[in-house]
Tab-separated table of C-alpha atoms in Angstrom:
chain	number	residue	atom	x	y	z
A	431	MET	CA	0.000	0.000	0.000
A	432	THR	CA	1.405	3.386	-1.032
A	433	ALA	CA	1.607	5.891	1.805
A	434	LEU	CA	-0.655	8.918	1.483
A	435	ARG	CA	0.297	12.423	2.566
A	436	VAL	CA	-2.671	14.282	4.065
A	437	GLY	CA	-2.416	17.830	5.351
A	438	ILE	CA	-4.494	19.322	8.176
A	439	ALA	CA	-5.522	22.982	8.290
A	440	GLY	CA	-8.400	25.249	9.200
A	441	ILE	CA	-9.706	28.307	11.002
A	442	ALA	CA	-12.792	27.677	13.104
A	443	ILE	CA	-14.974	30.344	14.672
A	444	GLU	CA	-18.641	31.324	14.689
A	445	SER	CA	-18.838	35.122	14.291
A	446	SER	CA	-21.827	37.377	14.909
A	447	THR	CA	-21.793	40.491	12.751
A	448	PHE	CA	-24.292	41.979	15.217
A	449	SER	CA	-21.834	41.781	18.104
A	450	PRO	CA	-19.434	44.694	18.687
A	451	HIS	CA	-16.818	42.247	19.958
A	452	LEU	CA	-13.790	42.080	17.647
A	453	THR	CA	-12.012	38.727	17.553
A	454	ARG	CA	-8.248	39.174	17.816
A	455	LEU	CA	-5.313	36.794	17.704
A	456	ASP	CA	-5.303	36.158	21.451
A	457	ASP	CA	-8.885	34.888	21.158
A	458	PHE	CA	-7.620	31.966	19.055
A	459	THR	CA	-5.930	28.782	20.144
A	460	VAL	CA	-3.413	28.140	17.373
A	461	THR	CA	-1.831	24.700	16.997
A	462	ARG	CA	0.921	23.507	14.715
A	463	ASP	CA	3.245	20.514	14.369
A	464	ASP	CA	2.832	17.714	16.938
A	465	ALA	CA	0.266	19.699	18.937
A	466	LEU	CA	-1.980	19.773	15.885
A	467	LEU	CA	-1.645	16.030	15.314
A	468	ALA	CA	-2.503	15.417	18.973
A	469	ARG	CA	-5.843	17.189	18.441
A	470	TYR	CA	-7.321	14.177	16.633
A	471	ALA	CA	-8.113	10.842	18.274
A	472	TRP	CA	-7.710	8.858	15.053
A	473	ILE	CA	-4.102	10.085	14.841
A	474	ARG	CA	-3.300	9.630	18.540
A	475	GLU	CA	-4.759	6.123	18.399
A	476	PRO	CA	-4.517	5.185	14.698
A	477	ARG	CA	-7.576	3.534	13.193
A	478	PRO	CA	-7.289	0.739	10.635
A	479	TRP	CA	-8.570	3.059	7.899
A	480	CYS	CA	-5.638	5.430	8.320
A	481	ALA	CA	-2.853	2.888	8.036
A	482	GLU	CA	-0.057	4.104	5.769
A	483	VAL	CA	-1.174	7.735	6.069
A	484	GLU	CA	1.350	10.449	6.811
A	485	TRP	CA	-0.557	13.267	8.472
A	486	VAL	CA	1.047	16.603	7.708
A	487	PRO	CA	0.186	19.320	10.265
A	488	LEU	CA	-0.097	22.798	8.769
A	489	LEU	CA	-1.987	25.138	11.100
A	490	HIS	CA	-5.300	25.116	12.890
A	491	ALA	CA	-6.830	28.060	14.763
A	492	VAL	CA	-10.011	27.796	16.825
A	493	SER	CA	-11.789	30.392	18.903
A	494	LEU	CA	-14.795	30.608	21.144
A	495	PRO	CA	-17.559	32.210	19.065
A	496	GLY	CA	-17.538	35.986	19.103
A	497	GLY	CA	-17.671	39.011	16.881
A	498	ALA	CA	-16.131	39.308	13.435
A	499	VAL	CA	-12.428	38.536	13.080
A	500	ASP	CA	-9.929	41.371	12.726
A	501	PRO	CA	-8.912	41.251	9.036
A	502	ASP	CA	-5.221	41.559	9.863
A	503	VAL	CA	-5.501	38.534	12.150
A	504	TYR	CA	-7.318	36.527	9.499
A	505	ASP	CA	-4.783	37.501	6.830
A	506	ALA	CA	-1.880	36.419	9.042
A	507	LEU	CA	-3.466	33.037	9.787
A	508	GLU	CA	-4.358	32.426	6.151
A	509	ALA	CA	-0.865	33.425	5.013
A	510	GLU	CA	0.766	30.985	7.408
A	511	ILE	CA	-1.509	28.141	6.297
A	512	VAL	CA	-0.647	28.886	2.662
A	513	GLU	CA	3.068	29.145	3.396
A	514	ARG	CA	3.087	25.867	5.311
A	515	ALA	CA	1.042	24.127	2.613
A	516	LYS	CA	3.510	25.163	-0.050
A	517	ALA	CA	6.487	24.159	2.087
A	518	ALA	CA	4.978	20.760	2.886
A	519	GLY	CA	5.494	19.520	-0.654
A	520	PRO	CA	2.961	17.492	-2.634
A	521	LEU	CA	-0.120	16.484	-0.654
A	522	ASP	CA	-2.537	13.785	-1.765
A	523	GLY	CA	-5.276	15.211	0.416
A	524	LEU	CA	-6.103	17.930	2.895
A	525	PHE	CA	-8.461	17.721	5.858
A	526	PHE	CA	-10.095	21.157	6.132
A	527	ASP	CA	-11.304	21.539	9.735
A	528	ILE	CA	-13.525	24.635	9.841
A	529	HIS	CA	-16.725	25.872	11.467
A	530	GLY	CA	-18.395	27.557	8.511
A	531	ALA	CA	-19.726	30.730	10.150
A	532	MET	CA	-16.552	32.814	10.338
A	533	SER	CA	-17.025	36.481	9.537
A	534	VAL	CA	-14.120	38.822	8.844
A	535	THR	CA	-14.637	42.560	9.156
A	536	GLY	CA	-15.240	44.127	5.761
A	537	ARG	CA	-15.542	40.815	3.879
A	538	THR	CA	-18.116	38.162	3.086
A	539	ASP	CA	-17.882	34.374	2.764
A	540	ALA	CA	-14.639	34.008	4.686
A	541	GLU	CA	-14.503	30.207	4.472
A	542	ALA	CA	-14.813	30.290	0.687
A	543	GLY	CA	-11.903	32.719	0.613
A	544	LEU	CA	-9.835	30.489	2.870
A	545	ALA	CA	-10.709	27.418	0.795
A	546	ALA	CA	-9.664	29.216	-2.389
A	547	ALA	CA	-6.330	30.201	-0.844
A	548	VAL	CA	-5.712	26.643	0.310
A	549	ARG	CA	-6.688	25.253	-3.092
A	550	ALA	CA	-4.252	27.590	-4.825
A	551	ALA	CA	-1.512	26.467	-2.441
A	552	VAL	CA	-1.992	22.706	-2.756
A	553	GLY	CA	-2.982	22.584	-6.426
A	554	PRO	CA	-5.927	21.132	-8.352
A	555	ASP	CA	-5.116	17.458	-7.830
A	556	THR	CA	-5.171	17.442	-4.027
A	557	LEU	CA	-8.490	16.217	-2.608
A	558	ILE	CA	-9.869	18.544	0.077
A	559	SER	CA	-12.393	17.270	2.631
A	560	ALA	CA	-14.175	19.821	4.817
A	561	SER	CA	-15.730	19.134	8.205
A	562	MET	CA	-18.168	21.779	9.450
A	563	ASP	CA	-20.632	22.706	12.151
A	564	LEU	CA	-24.243	22.384	10.999
A	565	HIS	CA	-24.610	26.075	11.886
A	566	GLY	CA	-22.140	26.938	9.139
A	567	ASN	CA	-22.990	28.328	5.719
A	568	VAL	CA	-22.299	26.577	2.419
A	569	SER	CA	-22.059	28.969	-0.480
A	570	ARG	CA	-21.635	27.694	-4.012
A	571	GLU	CA	-18.067	29.015	-3.946
A	572	LEU	CA	-17.163	26.980	-0.867
A	573	ALA	CA	-18.915	23.822	-2.089
A	574	SER	CA	-17.199	24.106	-5.477
A	575	THR	CA	-13.709	24.559	-4.066
A	576	VAL	CA	-13.647	21.546	-1.754
A	577	ASP	CA	-14.110	17.970	-2.964
A	578	LEU	CA	-15.895	16.449	0.025
A	579	ILE	CA	-17.939	18.281	2.619
A	580	THR	CA	-19.916	17.205	5.660
A	581	CYS	CA	-21.251	18.558	8.944
A	582	TYR	CA	-22.487	17.544	12.371
A	583	ARG	CA	-25.813	15.743	12.640
A	584	MET	CA	-26.661	16.698	16.204
A	585	ALA	CA	-27.476	19.956	17.986
A	586	PRO	CA	-26.210	20.109	20.717
A	587	HIS	CA	-23.083	18.888	18.921
A	588	GLU	CA	-22.455	15.598	20.660
A	589	ASP	CA	-21.161	14.133	17.383
A	590	ALA	CA	-18.627	16.864	16.568
A	591	TRP	CA	-15.540	14.669	16.743
A	592	GLU	CA	-17.333	11.771	15.094
A	593	SER	CA	-18.139	14.096	12.189
A	594	ARG	CA	-14.542	15.257	11.875
A	595	GLU	CA	-13.383	11.662	11.775
A	596	ARG	CA	-15.990	10.847	9.123
A	597	ALA	CA	-14.657	13.667	6.960
A	598	ALA	CA	-11.089	12.441	7.336
A	599	ARG	CA	-12.045	8.788	6.781
A	600	ASN	CA	-14.035	9.598	3.651
A	601	LEU	CA	-11.046	11.535	2.344
A	602	VAL	CA	-8.628	8.666	2.859
A	603	THR	CA	-11.090	6.182	1.380
A	604	ARG	CA	-11.527	8.234	-1.779
A	605	LEU	CA	-7.800	8.753	-2.133
A	606	ARG	CA	-7.305	5.013	-2.122
A	607	ASP	CA	-10.201	4.017	-4.325
A	608	GLY	CA	-12.743	6.180	-6.016
A	609	GLY	CA	-11.150	9.537	-6.571
A	610	ARG	CA	-13.069	12.806	-6.736
A	611	PRO	CA	-16.844	12.378	-6.183
A	612	ARG	CA	-19.678	14.640	-7.374
A	613	LYS	CA	-21.688	16.881	-5.084
A	614	ALA	CA	-25.374	17.785	-5.357
A	615	TRP	CA	-25.674	21.207	-3.686
A	616	VAL	CA	-28.735	23.322	-3.027
A	617	GLN	CA	-29.468	26.174	-0.658
A	618	VAL	CA	-32.843	26.481	1.052
A	619	PRO	CA	-34.070	30.065	1.683
A	620	VAL	CA	-34.646	29.550	5.405
A	621	LEU	CA	-32.586	31.115	8.196
A	622	LEU	CA	-33.344	30.058	11.752
A	623	PRO	CA	-31.458	30.203	15.060
A	624	GLY	CA	-30.048	27.009	16.492
A	625	GLU	CA	-32.502	27.199	19.376
A	626	LYS	CA	-35.311	26.549	16.880
A	627	THR	CA	-33.512	23.738	15.058
A	628	SER	CA	-32.263	21.463	17.825
A	629	THR	CA	-32.191	17.822	16.788
A	630	ARG	CA	-33.630	16.931	20.190
A	631	ILE	CA	-37.076	17.915	18.939
A	632	GLU	CA	-39.161	17.872	15.767
A	633	PRO	CA	-38.961	18.666	12.949
A	634	ALA	CA	-35.144	18.720	12.988
A	635	LYS	CA	-35.075	15.368	14.789
A	636	SER	CA	-36.776	13.579	11.896
A	637	LEU	CA	-35.016	15.597	9.194
A	638	TYR	CA	-31.592	14.711	10.520
A	639	ALA	CA	-32.654	11.086	11.043
A	640	ARG	CA	-32.926	10.888	7.240
A	641	VAL	CA	-29.273	11.841	6.714
A	642	PRO	CA	-27.665	8.473	7.590
A	643	GLU	CA	-30.376	6.722	5.581
A	644	VAL	CA	-29.359	8.708	2.509
A	645	GLU	CA	-25.687	8.133	3.246
A	646	ALA	CA	-26.277	4.368	3.247
A	647	MET	CA	-27.706	4.319	-0.292
A	648	PRO	CA	-25.648	2.804	-3.129
A	649	GLY	CA	-23.692	5.471	-4.961
A	650	VAL	CA	-23.760	7.888	-2.004
A	651	LEU	CA	-20.719	8.730	0.101
A	652	ASP	CA	-22.117	11.351	2.473
A	653	ALA	CA	-25.155	13.551	3.089
A	654	ALA	CA	-25.460	16.701	5.153
A	655	ILE	CA	-27.970	19.366	6.166
A	656	TRP	CA	-26.746	22.800	7.254
A	657	VAL	CA	-29.080	25.047	9.241
A	658	GLY	CA	-26.895	28.065	8.496
A	659	TYR	CA	-25.848	30.833	10.861
A	660	ALA	CA	-28.550	33.308	11.799
A	661	TRP	CA	-26.434	36.049	13.395
A	662	ALA	CA	-24.287	37.026	10.442
A	663	ASP	CA	-25.674	39.387	7.829
A	664	GLU	CA	-24.262	37.919	4.622
A	665	PRO	CA	-25.823	36.573	1.387
A	666	ARG	CA	-24.553	33.042	2.099
A	667	CYS	CA	-26.505	32.784	5.371
A	668	ARG	CA	-29.233	30.199	4.814
A	669	ALA	CA	-29.816	26.469	5.050
A	670	ALA	CA	-28.050	24.159	2.607
A	671	ILE	CA	-28.022	20.523	1.541
A	672	VAL	CA	-25.104	18.618	0.012
A	673	VAL	CA	-25.216	14.967	-0.972
A	674	THR	CA	-21.898	13.552	-2.144
A	675	GLY	CA	-21.287	10.415	-4.204
A	676	ASP	CA	-20.831	8.846	-7.624
A	677	ASP	CA	-24.415	8.159	-8.695
A	678	GLU	CA	-25.464	11.553	-10.051
A	679	THR	CA	-29.138	10.646	-10.272
A	680	THR	CA	-29.309	9.379	-6.698
A	681	ILE	CA	-27.402	12.231	-5.091
A	682	THR	CA	-29.469	14.797	-7.008
A	683	GLU	CA	-32.780	13.174	-6.095
A	684	GLN	CA	-31.820	12.810	-2.446
A	685	ALA	CA	-30.525	16.368	-2.153
A	686	ARG	CA	-33.810	17.627	-3.599
A	687	GLY	CA	-35.796	15.421	-1.236
A	688	LEU	CA	-33.969	16.726	1.833
A	689	ALA	CA	-34.274	20.325	0.629
A	690	GLU	CA	-38.001	20.005	-0.034
A	691	ALA	CA	-38.550	18.400	3.377
A	692	TYR	CA	-36.677	21.231	5.065
A	693	TRP	CA	-38.658	23.870	3.184
A	694	LYS	CA	-41.960	22.159	3.920
A	695	ALA	CA	-41.137	22.090	7.645
A	696	ARG	CA	-40.009	25.726	7.845
A	697	ALA	CA	-42.991	26.958	9.844
A	698	ASP	CA	-42.906	23.945	12.182
A	699	PHE	CA	-39.565	24.792	13.759
A	700	ALA	CA	-40.116	25.990	17.309
A	701	PHE	CA	-37.936	26.958	20.222
A	702	VAL	CA	-36.382	24.039	22.065
A	703	ALA	CA	-37.869	25.259	25.359
A	704	PRO	CA	-40.738	27.516	26.430
A	705	THR	CA	-39.773	31.159	25.946
A	706	GLY	CA	-40.637	34.509	27.411
A	707	THR	CA	-39.258	37.848	28.485
A	708	LEU	CA	-36.629	37.776	31.215
A	709	ARG	CA	-39.163	39.216	33.641
A	710	ASP	CA	-41.741	36.536	32.887
A	711	CYS	CA	-39.195	33.715	32.975
A	712	LEU	CA	-37.858	34.812	36.352
A	713	ARG	CA	-41.321	35.163	37.823
A	714	SER	CA	-42.242	31.663	36.635
A	715	ALA	CA	-38.992	30.238	38.014
A	716	ILE	CA	-39.355	31.897	41.419
A	717	ASP	CA	-42.954	30.760	41.756
A	718	SER	CA	-42.159	27.201	40.677
A	719	ASP	CA	-41.309	24.326	43.020
A	720	ALA	CA	-38.859	22.874	40.473
A	721	ARG	CA	-35.268	23.134	41.667
A	722	PRO	CA	-32.836	23.863	40.225
A	723	PHE	CA	-34.700	25.940	37.673
A	724	LEU	CA	-32.519	26.996	34.740
A	725	ILE	CA	-33.004	30.101	32.612
A	726	SER	CA	-31.130	30.747	29.384
A	727	ASP	CA	-29.921	34.337	28.945
A	728	SER	CA	-29.956	33.659	25.218
A	729	GLY	CA	-29.228	37.029	23.602
A	730	ASP	CA	-25.630	37.209	24.812
A	731	ASN	CA	-24.676	33.543	24.496
A	732	PRO	CA	-20.865	33.484	24.012
A	733	THR	CA	-21.016	30.105	22.274
A	734	ALA	CA	-23.147	31.648	19.532
A	735	GLY	CA	-21.080	34.825	19.172
A	736	GLY	CA	-22.315	37.084	21.958
A	737	ALA	CA	-19.941	39.641	23.458
A	738	GLY	CA	-20.369	38.057	26.894
A	739	ASP	CA	-20.685	41.392	28.691
A	740	VAL	CA	-24.244	42.498	27.915
A	741	SER	CA	-25.399	43.593	31.356
A	742	ALA	CA	-29.169	43.981	31.014
A	743	THR	CA	-29.920	40.635	32.669
A	744	LEU	CA	-27.584	41.320	35.590
A	745	GLU	CA	-29.135	44.748	36.084
A	746	TYR	CA	-32.586	43.168	36.244
A	747	LEU	CA	-31.496	40.392	38.612
A	748	LEU	CA	-30.083	42.928	41.067
A	749	GLY	CA	-33.527	44.473	41.357
A	750	VAL	CA	-35.488	41.271	42.045
A	751	GLU	CA	-36.672	41.450	45.649
A	752	GLU	CA	-36.533	37.723	46.376
A	753	LEU	CA	-32.889	37.613	45.275
A	754	ARG	CA	-31.949	40.881	46.967
A	755	LEU	CA	-33.331	39.659	50.316
A	756	GLY	CA	-31.887	36.167	49.957
A	757	LYS	CA	-35.270	34.439	49.925
A	758	VAL	CA	-34.273	32.711	46.675
A	759	SER	CA	-30.751	31.601	45.782
A	760	ALA	CA	-29.372	32.048	42.278
A	761	ILE	CA	-26.182	31.779	40.236
A	762	TYR	CA	-25.579	34.082	37.283
A	763	ALA	CA	-23.055	32.648	34.830
A	764	SER	CA	-21.468	34.800	33.699
A	765	ILE	CA	-20.364	38.288	32.678
A	766	GLN	CA	-17.008	39.306	31.261
A	767	ASP	CA	-15.180	42.265	32.756
A	768	PRO	CA	-11.403	42.037	33.310
A	769	GLU	CA	-11.290	45.377	35.157
A	770	ALA	CA	-13.933	44.242	37.658
A	771	VAL	CA	-12.139	40.932	38.157
A	772	ALA	CA	-8.856	42.718	38.812
A	773	ALA	CA	-10.560	44.929	41.405
A	774	ALA	CA	-12.022	41.875	43.135
A	775	PHE	CA	-8.593	40.236	43.263
A	776	ALA	CA	-7.082	43.427	44.674
A	777	ALA	CA	-9.728	43.457	47.405
A	778	GLY	CA	-9.363	39.745	48.232
A	779	GLU	CA	-11.781	37.013	49.276
A	780	GLY	CA	-14.238	38.133	51.941
A	781	ALA	CA	-13.904	41.804	51.068
A	782	GLU	CA	-16.845	44.072	50.368
A	783	VAL	CA	-16.653	45.660	46.941
A	784	VAL	CA	-18.591	47.994	44.694
A	785	LEU	CA	-17.844	47.249	41.039
A	786	ARG	CA	-18.991	48.582	37.682
A	787	VAL	CA	-19.575	45.411	35.692
A	788	GLY	CA	-20.225	44.669	32.029
A	789	GLY	CA	-21.543	46.836	29.232
A	790	LYS	CA	-18.082	47.911	28.086
A	791	ILE	CA	-17.835	45.864	24.900
A	792	ASP	CA	-21.555	45.862	24.159
A	793	PRO	CA	-23.056	48.837	26.026
A	794	ASN	CA	-26.586	48.214	24.780
A	795	PRO	CA	-28.998	48.307	26.423
A	796	ALA	CA	-27.705	48.752	29.986
A	797	GLY	CA	-24.040	49.795	30.035
A	798	PRO	CA	-21.896	49.096	33.129
A	799	VAL	CA	-23.947	47.999	36.134
A	800	ALA	CA	-23.176	48.734	39.802
A	801	LEU	CA	-22.545	45.459	41.639
A	802	ALA	CA	-22.081	45.739	45.415
A	803	GLY	CA	-21.351	42.593	47.358
A	804	THR	CA	-18.856	40.248	48.950
A	805	VAL	CA	-15.976	38.628	47.095
A	806	GLN	CA	-16.974	35.006	47.648
A	807	ALA	CA	-14.363	33.235	45.543
A	808	LEU	CA	-11.326	33.979	43.395
A	809	ARG	CA	-9.709	31.593	40.935
A	810	ARG	CA	-6.732	32.259	38.711
A	811	ASP	CA	-5.985	30.953	35.258
A	812	ASP	CA	-9.194	29.260	34.253
A	813	PRO	CA	-8.220	27.773	30.863
A	814	VAL	CA	-11.036	29.660	29.132
A	815	GLY	CA	-12.155	32.442	31.472
A	816	GLY	CA	-8.763	33.508	32.798
A	817	ASP	CA	-9.063	35.014	36.271
A	818	VAL	CA	-12.563	34.561	37.711
A	819	ALA	CA	-14.352	36.161	40.664
A	820	VAL	CA	-17.644	35.282	42.345
A	821	ILE	CA	-19.470	38.200	43.936
A	822	GLN	CA	-22.263	37.446	46.425
A	823	THR	CA	-25.080	39.945	46.835
A	824	GLY	CA	-28.152	38.801	48.728
A	825	GLY	CA	-29.100	35.398	47.362
A	826	LEU	CA	-27.342	36.020	44.053
A	827	GLN	CA	-23.878	34.721	43.186
A	828	VAL	CA	-22.471	36.532	40.140
A	829	ILE	CA	-19.609	34.973	38.198
A	830	VAL	CA	-17.362	37.631	36.640
A	831	THR	CA	-14.651	36.489	34.219
A	832	ALA	CA	-11.617	38.198	32.722
A	833	ARG	CA	-12.307	36.497	29.390
A	834	ARG	CA	-15.550	35.304	27.838
A	835	LYS	CA	-16.412	31.847	29.097
A	836	PRO	CA	-19.436	29.616	28.555
A	837	TYR	CA	-20.710	27.676	31.564
A	838	HIS	CA	-21.779	24.308	30.156
A	839	GLU	CA	-20.534	21.697	32.621
A	840	ILE	CA	-21.044	21.089	36.327
A	841	ARG	CA	-17.297	21.289	36.927
A	842	ASP	CA	-17.323	24.873	35.619
A	843	PHE	CA	-19.339	25.746	38.721
A	844	THR	CA	-17.742	23.412	41.260
A	845	PHE	CA	-14.312	24.819	40.312
A	846	LEU	CA	-15.581	28.033	41.915
A	847	GLY	CA	-17.048	26.301	44.959
A	848	LEU	CA	-20.583	26.666	43.619
A	849	ASP	CA	-23.206	23.921	43.654
A	850	PRO	CA	-25.820	24.473	40.932
A	851	ALA	CA	-27.776	21.388	42.011
A	852	ALA	CA	-28.374	22.952	45.426
A	853	THR	CA	-29.265	26.392	44.040
A	854	ASP	CA	-32.827	27.529	43.330
A	855	LEU	CA	-32.159	29.339	40.034
A	856	VAL	CA	-29.266	29.070	37.595
A	857	ILE	CA	-29.233	31.782	34.936
A	858	VAL	CA	-26.725	31.020	32.180
A	859	LYS	CA	-25.625	32.907	29.069
A	860	ILE	CA	-26.569	30.078	26.745
A	861	GLY	CA	-29.137	29.083	24.149
A	862	TYR	CA	-30.213	25.462	24.291
A	863	LEU	CA	-28.811	23.680	27.317
A	864	GLU	CA	-25.733	21.546	26.851
A	865	PRO	CA	-26.126	17.910	28.004
A	866	GLU	CA	-25.009	18.224	31.652
A	867	LEU	CA	-27.139	21.286	32.315
A	868	TYR	CA	-30.045	19.736	30.445
A	869	ASP	CA	-29.877	16.727	32.760
A	870	LEU	CA	-29.476	18.967	35.811
A	871	ALA	CA	-32.507	21.159	35.147
A	872	ALA	CA	-35.713	20.300	36.984
A	873	ASP	CA	-37.286	22.863	34.672
A	874	TRP	CA	-36.022	25.287	32.077
A	875	LEU	CA	-37.051	28.458	30.246
A	876	LEU	CA	-35.428	30.304	27.361
A	877	ALA	CA	-35.410	34.046	28.028
A	878	LEU	CA	-35.541	36.159	24.869
A	879	THR	CA	-32.961	38.700	25.954
A	880	PRO	CA	-31.121	41.345	23.880
A	881	GLY	CA	-27.591	40.998	22.542
A	882	GLY	CA	-25.570	40.174	19.468
A	883	VAL	CA	-27.247	36.773	19.130
A	884	ASP	CA	-30.804	37.891	19.827
A	885	GLN	CA	-33.232	35.047	19.107
A	886	ASP	CA	-35.685	37.557	17.641
A	887	LEU	CA	-34.099	37.808	14.204
A	888	LEU	CA	-36.628	40.334	12.951
A	889	ARG	CA	-35.486	42.976	15.456
A	890	LEU	CA	-31.782	42.526	14.723
A	891	GLY	CA	-31.920	44.399	11.424
A	892	HIS	CA	-30.550	42.083	8.740
A	893	HIS	CA	-29.983	43.887	5.451
A	894	GLY	CA	-27.203	41.895	3.768
A	895	VAL	CA	-28.969	38.524	3.527
A	896	ARG	CA	-30.399	37.479	0.183
A	897	ARG	CA	-34.162	37.939	-0.023
A	898	PRO	CA	-36.744	36.540	-0.113
A	899	LEU	CA	-35.829	34.512	2.954
A	900	PHE	CA	-37.980	32.868	5.611
A	901	PRO	CA	-38.881	34.077	8.297
A	902	PHE	CA	-38.270	37.597	6.995
A	903	ASP	CA	-40.625	36.970	4.054
A	904	THR	CA	-43.357	34.658	5.299
A	905	ASP	CA	-45.464	35.004	2.137
A	906	MET	CA	-42.656	34.210	-0.310
A	907	PRO	CA	-43.438	31.738	-3.123
A	908	ASP	CA	-42.061	28.219	-3.084
A	909	PRO	CA	-38.432	28.363	-4.242
A	910	ASP	CA	-36.739	26.331	-6.957
A	911	LEU	CA	-34.932	23.615	-5.006
A	912	THR	CA	-33.251	21.932	-7.946
A	913	PRO	CA	-29.769	20.863	-6.806
A	914	GLU	CA	-26.719	21.816	-8.822
A	915	LEU	CA	-24.134	19.150	-9.577
A	916	LEU	CA	-20.668	20.336	-8.630
């Protein structure tokens, strides 16, 4: 068996163009060389399918979702990938590990641009296989430039690493026998937030259940449905279907079938949990006997691109009588403010402080909020959040982080000495609950709060998306969903 040389490269971030946060180089984790190879389980513990494969690490950069990427940062990362690809010598294949919803200030369709740069560097004969988040966008330019393309099939993304391995395995398989496949690509003029398209519930549950059935058909290599990314204002932002394989008739028919099913279900997509205003959600939670009761502060979710420092929810919580008097206990996770964290560290644990917190990156709608309380806990060097402080005021424990950090796992709280299971209310900057919090919640509401990833798309002010587009144009005619063979 002849050894194959397969490169690895990508830039992965989900970027809200409605967030004032600017993603800079220090927001990215950049890996090269052996550290990049160690990122993938199938390389650390080689699978039978990757025998006789030389994996060639180029560069991979990944960031917590945020605002658009600084163009100078993007250019530097792209240039290094291109330089390393050229220096690597001939590559049989390239595994393109991206998210699909990266925005770069002043540009559109960043992943297509990156793919084009990589293609120019490796040449026309190298097979490129892209792995993406289902919340990415697949323009014709991107789909045309890569040879294989797939995405996650679960939201929450419990199959993320499985999907990456599928993309790499398909690439190696085609390099050994089969060569370059065809792709049936079609966009569907629907743009919905992830909280309305979770695969935990219908109709996404049944739609995504069809994907492996299509994949198993003779003449089909892979099938994928992209929801698209709702918080970027670009023409490419919409749902997409790609079915990859050798039987042109089958892949075209199946891509059309998935696209038509998605379009038909467009009005059936609903939020993954009951929703309401923050005020209504809090009142329901306080009055409920369910404990712990979780509330999603969805508009500033840092794992969707929120700035992480929108302070409107904190301002409201500080005025709730039951929390102020300690009749109800609550954790608020979290708000970013490095200056406030530094002041808490200077004061020390047990000290009384008055801080101005949040609203410095995204000052709408509340601006910095006065937070008076006791420094309950201090932790240095959280791998994501940096230095972290917990401020206790009445029954409310407020987590303040130096860097944006999502709170998805129980250990995120216990690291700070907090016990969410023994707390009445847990308010988290999140959309749909990740698995551990989902299992923890005795009940759960999704608060429709403001921010750069506002769930109410109609009030965000999209103007760069291609129209007509559902739900912006609810009376639009049925679109032509004929797939294009690429």
